[in-house]
GROMACS .gro file of C-alpha atoms in nm:
model
  332
    1MET     CA    1  -5.704   1.927   4.147
    2PHE     CA    2  -5.324   1.893   4.052
    3LYS     CA    3  -5.413   1.777   3.709
    4ARG     CA    4  -5.673   2.067   3.677
    5LEU     CA    5  -5.375   2.273   3.739
    6LEU     CA    6  -5.121   2.139   3.537
    7LEU     CA    7  -5.333   2.149   3.226
    8LEU     CA    8  -5.391   2.547   3.327
    9ALA     CA    9  -5.030   2.585   3.310
   10ALA     CA   10  -4.919   2.403   2.982
   11VAL     CA   11  -5.109   2.625   2.780
   12ILE     CA   12  -4.869   2.747   2.532
   13ALA     CA   13  -4.996   3.124   2.535
   14GLY     CA   14  -5.251   3.224   2.825
   15VAL     CA   15  -5.367   3.602   2.904
   16VAL     CA   16  -5.191   3.778   3.203
   17GLY     CA   17  -5.230   4.065   3.365
   18SER     CA   18  -5.396   4.318   3.130
   19GLY     CA   19  -5.318   4.132   2.797
   20GLN     CA   20  -4.960   4.007   2.866
   21ALA     CA   21  -4.893   3.700   2.750
   22VAL     CA   22  -4.703   3.408   2.925
   23HIS     CA   23  -4.549   3.127   2.712
   24ALA     CA   24  -4.494   2.753   2.769
   25ALA     CA   25  -4.328   2.467   2.609
   26SER     CA   26  -4.368   2.072   2.759
   27VAL     CA   27  -4.104   1.826   2.695
   28ASN     CA   28  -4.179   1.561   2.973
   29PHE     CA   29  -4.217   1.770   3.270
   30GLN     CA   30  -4.491   2.037   3.379
   31VAL     CA   31  -4.550   2.313   3.632
   32ALA     CA   32  -4.852   2.448   3.807
   33PRO     CA   33  -4.902   2.730   4.054
   34GLU     CA   34  -5.035   2.706   4.392
   35ILE     CA   35  -5.290   2.978   4.421
   36PRO     CA   36  -5.262   3.157   4.747
   37LYS     CA   37  -5.531   3.318   4.943
   38ASN     CA   38  -5.420   3.670   4.885
   39GLN     CA   39  -5.468   3.609   4.510
   40ILE     CA   40  -5.675   3.904   4.392
   41ASP     CA   41  -5.860   3.706   4.074
   42LYS     CA   42  -5.951   3.393   4.150
   43ARG     CA   43  -6.025   3.254   3.824
   44LEU     CA   44  -5.687   3.333   3.641
   45GLU     CA   45  -5.378   3.059   3.680
   46TYR     CA   46  -5.096   3.321   3.789
   47TYR     CA   47  -4.998   3.467   4.122
   48ASP     CA   48  -5.242   3.798   4.075
   49LEU     CA   49  -5.146   3.927   4.458
   50LEU     CA   50  -5.313   4.227   4.686
   51VAL     CA   51  -4.973   4.207   4.893
   52THR     CA   52  -4.946   4.419   5.224
   53PRO     CA   53  -4.577   4.630   5.233
   54GLY     CA   54  -4.357   4.485   5.471
   55THR     CA   55  -4.500   4.126   5.459
   56THR     CA   56  -4.348   3.801   5.357
   57GLN     CA   57  -4.490   3.468   5.209
   58ASN     CA   58  -4.427   3.172   5.028
   59LEU     CA   59  -4.532   3.144   4.679
   60THR     CA   60  -4.544   2.774   4.566
   61PHE     CA   61  -4.542   2.579   4.282
   62LEU     CA   62  -4.492   2.209   4.147
   63ILE     CA   63  -4.251   2.086   3.928
   64GLN     CA   64  -4.379   1.709   3.805
   65ASN     CA   65  -4.058   1.545   3.574
   66THR     CA   66  -4.240   1.207   3.375
   67ASP     CA   67  -3.961   1.107   3.255
   68SER     CA   68  -3.759   0.775   3.341
   69GLY     CA   69  -3.443   1.012   3.478
   70SER     CA   70  -3.438   1.296   3.661
   71HIS     CA   71  -3.329   1.622   3.574
   72LYS     CA   72  -3.223   1.990   3.696
   73PHE     CA   73  -3.469   2.265   3.613
   74ALA     CA   74  -3.302   2.645   3.682
   75VAL     CA   75  -3.592   2.875   3.862
   76SER     CA   76  -3.608   3.243   3.896
   77VAL     CA   77  -3.812   3.527   3.887
   78ASN     CA   78  -3.779   3.744   3.610
   79ARG     CA   79  -3.862   4.128   3.588
   80ALA     CA   80  -4.120   4.206   3.277
   81GLY     CA   81  -3.975   4.332   2.985
   82THR     CA   82  -4.053   4.406   2.652
   83SER     CA   83  -3.937   4.228   2.334
   84PRO     CA   84  -3.840   4.387   1.992
   85ASP     CA   85  -4.108   4.286   1.853
   86GLY     CA   86  -4.359   4.431   2.099
   87ASN     CA   87  -4.459   4.180   2.334
   88THR     CA   88  -4.415   4.123   2.677
   89SER     CA   89  -4.077   3.908   2.765
   90TYR     CA   90  -3.995   3.717   3.096
   91SER     CA   91  -3.662   3.569   2.961
   92GLU     CA   92  -3.432   3.753   3.090
   93HIS     CA   93  -3.270   3.752   3.469
   94GLY     CA   94  -3.064   4.074   3.600
   95VAL     CA   95  -3.146   4.344   3.321
   96LYS     CA   96  -3.033   4.651   3.390
   97PRO     CA   97  -3.340   4.844   3.562
   98THR     CA   98  -3.469   5.170   3.404
   99SER     CA   99  -3.445   5.524   3.629
  100SER     CA  100  -3.790   5.512   3.652
  101LEU     CA  101  -3.826   5.187   3.824
  102LYS     CA  102  -3.858   5.259   4.195
  103VAL     CA  103  -3.923   4.839   4.287
  104ASN     CA  104  -3.742   4.540   4.115
  105ILE     CA  105  -3.940   4.275   4.183
  106GLU     CA  106  -3.641   4.046   4.141
  107SER     CA  107  -3.509   4.190   4.443
  108LEU     CA  108  -3.803   4.069   4.645
  109PHE     CA  109  -3.730   3.663   4.540
  110PRO     CA  110  -3.396   3.441   4.601
  111LYS     CA  111  -3.161   3.478   4.380
  112PRO     CA  112  -3.186   3.224   4.077
  113HIS     CA  113  -3.120   2.857   4.185
  114THR     CA  114  -3.083   2.478   4.035
  115TYR     CA  115  -3.307   2.220   4.151
  116THR     CA  116  -3.318   1.863   4.089
  117VAL     CA  117  -3.658   1.624   3.993
  118ASP     CA  118  -3.624   1.285   4.014
  119PRO     CA  119  -3.778   1.041   3.767
  120HIS     CA  120  -4.174   1.017   3.776
  121SER     CA  121  -4.200   1.229   4.077
  122THR     CA  122  -4.307   1.559   4.138
  123ARG     CA  123  -4.152   1.828   4.392
  124ARG     CA  124  -4.322   2.130   4.586
  125ILE     CA  125  -4.102   2.427   4.563
  126SER     CA  126  -4.140   2.774   4.726
  127LEU     CA  127  -4.001   3.117   4.697
  128LYS     CA  128  -3.970   3.319   5.006
  129LEU     CA  129  -4.154   3.690   4.857
  130LYS     CA  130  -4.053   3.985   5.095
  131ALA     CA  131  -4.260   4.274   5.039
  132PRO     CA  132  -4.118   4.622   5.051
  133LYS     CA  133  -4.175   4.786   5.360
  134GLU     CA  134  -4.389   5.121   5.180
  135ALA     CA  135  -4.659   5.057   4.936
  136TRP     CA  136  -4.553   5.143   4.566
  137SER     CA  137  -4.755   5.251   4.291
  138GLY     CA  138  -4.892   5.053   3.991
  139ILE     CA  139  -4.832   4.714   3.973
  140LEU     CA  140  -4.453   4.540   3.982
  141LEU     CA  141  -4.501   4.261   3.668
  142GLY     CA  142  -4.256   3.939   3.633
  143ALA     CA  143  -4.286   3.578   3.561
  144LEU     CA  144  -4.161   3.284   3.789
  145ASN     CA  145  -3.933   3.108   3.536
  146VAL     CA  146  -3.891   2.731   3.494
  147GLN     CA  147  -3.615   2.579   3.257
  148LYS     CA  148  -3.496   2.247   3.213
  149VAL     CA  149  -3.135   2.275   3.185
  150ASP     CA  150  -2.951   1.937   3.178
  151GLN     CA  151  -3.113   1.778   2.835
  152ASP     CA  152  -3.336   1.836   2.537
  153ALA     CA  153  -3.203   2.185   2.462
  154SER     CA  154  -3.256   2.181   2.066
  155THR     CA  155  -3.028   2.396   1.814
  156ASN     CA  156  -3.100   2.562   1.484
  157GLY     CA  157  -2.790   2.503   1.292
  158THR     CA  158  -2.900   2.751   1.038
  159VAL     CA  159  -2.898   3.042   1.311
  160GLY     CA  160  -2.717   2.895   1.587
  161ILE     CA  161  -2.979   2.988   1.837
  162THR     CA  162  -3.013   2.730   2.105
  163SER     CA  163  -3.358   2.678   2.281
  164ARG     CA  164  -3.471   2.477   2.621
  165PRO     CA  165  -3.822   2.381   2.693
  166GLY     CA  166  -3.930   2.596   2.976
  167TYR     CA  167  -4.210   2.774   3.126
  168ALA     CA  168  -4.307   3.124   3.267
  169ILE     CA  169  -4.571   3.194   3.479
  170GLY     CA  170  -4.693   3.555   3.548
  171ILE     CA  171  -4.659   3.735   3.899
  172GLN     CA  172  -4.834   4.057   3.932
  173LEU     CA  173  -4.817   4.257   4.292
  174GLN     CA  174  -5.018   4.516   4.419
  175ALA     CA  175  -5.019   4.707   4.744
  176THR     CA  176  -5.409   4.832   4.693
  177LYS     CA  177  -5.678   4.639   4.533
  178THR     CA  178  -5.798   4.904   4.318
  179LEU     CA  179  -5.531   5.057   4.069
  180PRO     CA  180  -5.562   5.443   3.930
  181THR     CA  181  -5.584   5.518   3.630
  182TYR     CA  182  -5.266   5.616   3.450
  183THR     CA  183  -5.251   5.811   3.163
  184PRO     CA  184  -4.983   5.680   2.857
  185GLU     CA  185  -4.706   5.818   2.908
  186LEU     CA  186  -4.365   5.772   2.623
  187GLN     CA  187  -4.023   5.823   2.700
  188PHE     CA  188  -3.763   5.856   2.421
  189ASN     CA  189  -3.384   5.768   2.531
  190GLY     CA  190  -3.210   5.800   2.178
  191ALA     CA  191  -3.074   5.586   1.920
  192GLN     CA  192  -2.891   5.287   1.963
  193VAL     CA  193  -2.627   5.152   1.658
  194ALA     CA  194  -2.456   4.871   1.632
  195THR     CA  195  -2.232   4.828   1.286
  196ASN     CA  196  -2.038   4.500   1.197
  197ALA     CA  197  -1.916   4.387   0.874
  198SER     CA  198  -2.268   4.146   0.803
  199GLY     CA  199  -2.490   4.490   0.868
  200SER     CA  200  -2.613   4.731   1.064
  201ASN     CA  201  -2.887   4.751   1.331
  202VAL     CA  202  -3.028   5.061   1.418
  203SER     CA  203  -3.313   5.099   1.721
  204ALA     CA  204  -3.495   5.364   1.932
  205LEU     CA  205  -3.474   5.331   2.255
  206LEU     CA  206  -3.857   5.401   2.416
  207GLU     CA  207  -3.963   5.327   2.746
  208ASN     CA  208  -4.264   5.348   2.948
  209PRO     CA  209  -4.235   5.581   3.235
  210ALA     CA  210  -4.509   5.446   3.439
  211PRO     CA  211  -4.566   5.133   3.683
  212ILE     CA  212  -4.873   4.999   3.442
  213LEU     CA  213  -4.884   4.790   3.134
  214GLN     CA  214  -4.925   4.989   2.815
  215THR     CA  215  -5.135   4.814   2.524
  216GLY     CA  216  -5.198   4.928   2.214
  217LEU     CA  217  -4.903   5.125   2.123
  218HIS     CA  218  -4.856   5.246   1.741
  219VAL     CA  219  -4.507   5.316   1.674
  220SER     CA  220  -4.329   5.366   1.317
  221ALA     CA  221  -3.961   5.511   1.304
  222GLN     CA  222  -3.732   5.591   1.002
  223VAL     CA  223  -3.362   5.681   0.965
  224LEU     CA  224  -3.272   5.984   0.688
  225ARG     CA  225  -2.954   6.078   0.557
  226ASN     CA  226  -2.927   6.391   0.342
  227ASN     CA  227  -3.295   6.388   0.370
  228LYS     CA  228  -3.332   6.029   0.216
  229LYS     CA  229  -3.477   5.764   0.382
  230VAL     CA  230  -3.255   5.434   0.455
  231LEU     CA  231  -3.402   5.259   0.707
  232SER     CA  232  -3.770   5.209   0.842
  233GLN     CA  233  -3.993   5.020   1.045
  234GLU     CA  234  -4.334   5.051   1.180
  235ILE     CA  235  -4.526   4.811   1.465
  236ALA     CA  236  -4.875   4.828   1.575
  237GLY     CA  237  -5.013   4.670   1.918
  238ILE     CA  238  -4.712   4.732   2.123
  239LYS     CA  239  -4.729   4.611   2.477
  240LEU     CA  240  -4.500   4.807   2.703
  241ALA     CA  241  -4.408   4.646   3.017
  242PRO     CA  242  -4.430   4.875   3.313
  243ASN     CA  243  -4.109   5.098   3.374
  244ALA     CA  244  -3.896   4.884   3.121
  245GLN     CA  245  -3.766   4.990   2.782
  246MET     CA  246  -3.786   4.871   2.486
  247ALA     CA  247  -3.529   4.852   2.149
  248PHE     CA  248  -3.752   4.968   1.913
  249PRO     CA  249  -3.584   4.790   1.568
  250LEU     CA  250  -3.588   4.969   1.255
  251THR     CA  251  -3.490   4.724   0.917
  252LYS     CA  252  -3.163   4.594   0.948
  253THR     CA  253  -2.913   4.662   0.621
  254THR     CA  254  -2.705   4.396   0.461
  255THR     CA  255  -2.447   4.610   0.434
  256SER     CA  256  -2.270   4.835   0.729
  257LEU     CA  257  -2.438   5.204   0.722
  258LYS     CA  258  -2.164   5.463   0.595
  259SER     CA  259  -1.969   5.642   0.774
  260GLY     CA  260  -2.155   5.996   0.827
  261THR     CA  261  -2.433   6.210   1.052
  262TYR     CA  262  -2.787   6.038   1.062
  263HIS     CA  263  -3.129   6.144   1.155
  264LEU     CA  264  -3.391   5.926   1.337
  265VAL     CA  265  -3.769   6.049   1.346
  266VAL     CA  266  -4.029   5.831   1.569
  267ASN     CA  267  -4.373   5.862   1.532
  268ALA     CA  268  -4.604   5.675   1.838
  269GLN     CA  269  -4.980   5.690   1.899
  270ASN     CA  270  -5.174   5.525   2.150
  271GLY     CA  271  -5.569   5.625   2.102
  272GLU     CA  272  -5.522   5.980   2.147
  273HIS     CA  273  -5.221   6.014   2.297
  274LYS     CA  274  -4.877   6.122   2.022
  275TRP     CA  275  -4.547   6.151   2.034
  276HIS     CA  276  -4.262   6.255   1.822
  277PHE     CA  277  -3.918   6.240   1.844
  278GLU     CA  278  -3.587   6.342   1.599
  279ASP     CA  279  -3.205   6.225   1.713
  280ASN     CA  280  -2.883   6.250   1.534
  281PHE     CA  281  -2.648   5.987   1.578
  282THR     CA  282  -2.329   5.981   1.373
  283VAL     CA  283  -2.212   5.603   1.241
  284VAL     CA  284  -1.813   5.515   1.282
  285ASN     CA  285  -1.659   5.277   1.058
  286PRO     CA  286  -1.319   5.234   1.118
  287VAL     CA  287  -1.080   5.001   0.879
  288MET     CA  288  -0.965   4.747   1.128
  289LYS     CA  289  -0.690   4.448   1.037
  290SER     CA  290  -0.795   4.095   1.177
  291LYS     CA  291  -0.592   3.913   1.462
  292THR     CA  292  -0.517   3.643   1.250
  293GLU     CA  293  -0.360   3.884   1.005
  294THR     CA  294  -0.180   4.106   1.251
  295LYS     CA  295  -0.006   3.784   1.411
  296ALA     CA  296   0.073   3.629   1.088
  297LYS     CA  297   0.245   3.941   0.935
  298GLN     CA  298   0.420   3.951   1.335
  299ALA     CA  299   0.550   3.609   1.275
  300HIS     CA  300   0.651   3.691   0.940
  301ASP     CA  301   0.815   4.019   0.963
  302GLY     CA  302   0.947   3.940   1.354
  303PRO     CA  303   1.051   4.274   1.505
  304PHE     CA  304   1.213   4.464   1.178
  305PRO     CA  305   1.120   4.442   0.816
  306SER     CA  306   1.282   4.128   0.640
  307TRP     CA  307   1.454   4.352   0.375
  308LEU     CA  308   1.610   4.554   0.658
  309VAL     CA  309   1.775   4.204   0.819
  310ALA     CA  310   1.905   4.113   0.435
  311VAL     CA  311   2.048   4.494   0.407
  312MET     CA  312   2.192   4.458   0.769
  313ILE     CA  313   2.359   4.107   0.708
  314ALA     CA  314   2.472   4.212   0.381
  315ILE     CA  315   2.636   4.548   0.554
  316VAL     CA  316   2.817   4.373   0.782
  317SER     CA  317   2.943   4.072   0.597
  318ALA     CA  318   3.098   4.317   0.344
  319LEU     CA  319   3.258   4.517   0.647
  320GLY     CA  320   3.400   4.197   0.782
  321TRP     CA  321   3.560   4.116   0.449
  322TYR     CA  322   3.646   4.506   0.446
  323ILE     CA  323   3.839   4.469   0.814
  324TRP     CA  324   4.036   4.091   0.733
  325TYR     CA  325   4.152   4.235   0.366
  326LEU     CA  326   4.327   4.556   0.565
  327ARG     CA  327   4.475   4.337   0.822
  328SER     CA  328   4.576   4.042   0.563
  329HIS     CA  329   4.743   4.331   0.320
  330ARG     CA  330   4.938   4.528   0.649
  331GLN     CA  331   5.075   4.161   0.729
  332ASP     CA  332   5.220   4.142   0.420
   0.00000   0.00000   0.00000
């Protein structure tokens, strides 16, 4: 039974809850969930639970370390989000929730913790789930995230990205066995701009305010200046996590956008539902000196410019000579 669960959990991309993906990478360890009795769909290999409000239960899973040395694993329950490429993401913990989120799944579980697993052994770990006292609408969506944190971290020297092997096992909680039908909703939270010497990043902030996973969203956006297109992007098949915000990215520029006012236009569609948003934003590029340049100048000039110091020394020297000259002639 355990081997079967390990095989199922080690799938690189599995389907979870209406199309959300769970990604796993295995390096000398494996993770498998122990499915509880209140599982809604027994065929699924992730936690798809019908939870009674006000109750508590343990979610148990197994970490098998197949290596010859012990390893440490960081364990956390992460709320589902939407990555910039439009996929469901479970990689971050403690992300600021949207105003539409009523119940944060992360608050129902213990805080992130690190566990040690001995070589060639399996450790059973339980996390206590404390359900809200009142029933919630829709689904609470997240994942059990397990990452090896002591070794095997690989770094891409070209882009400076460090990756660690890990598993994400989906957690979907419902207070009712049958979910109501939700009409797709889309909320526009404005433009987000980040500008530096290497270029400019402009994102349209799009939020799914409904407690249900929205799939099949198509978004196209462009940035105009003086009615001329300077940035654009189009992504189809977006999955918006429940009550989550996506930073929809427009094409990054190789140089910073010039200072001025820009106009963002967003068009989105999901089936027969369409949305149109517009917003103006301003880019300001201040001319700033680096800290190195500032410190070098301060060290070189001191509290006064060097030329002023030289003039002051010359004046003092001349004044001293003149006083000496007057005194010597008076004595004569």
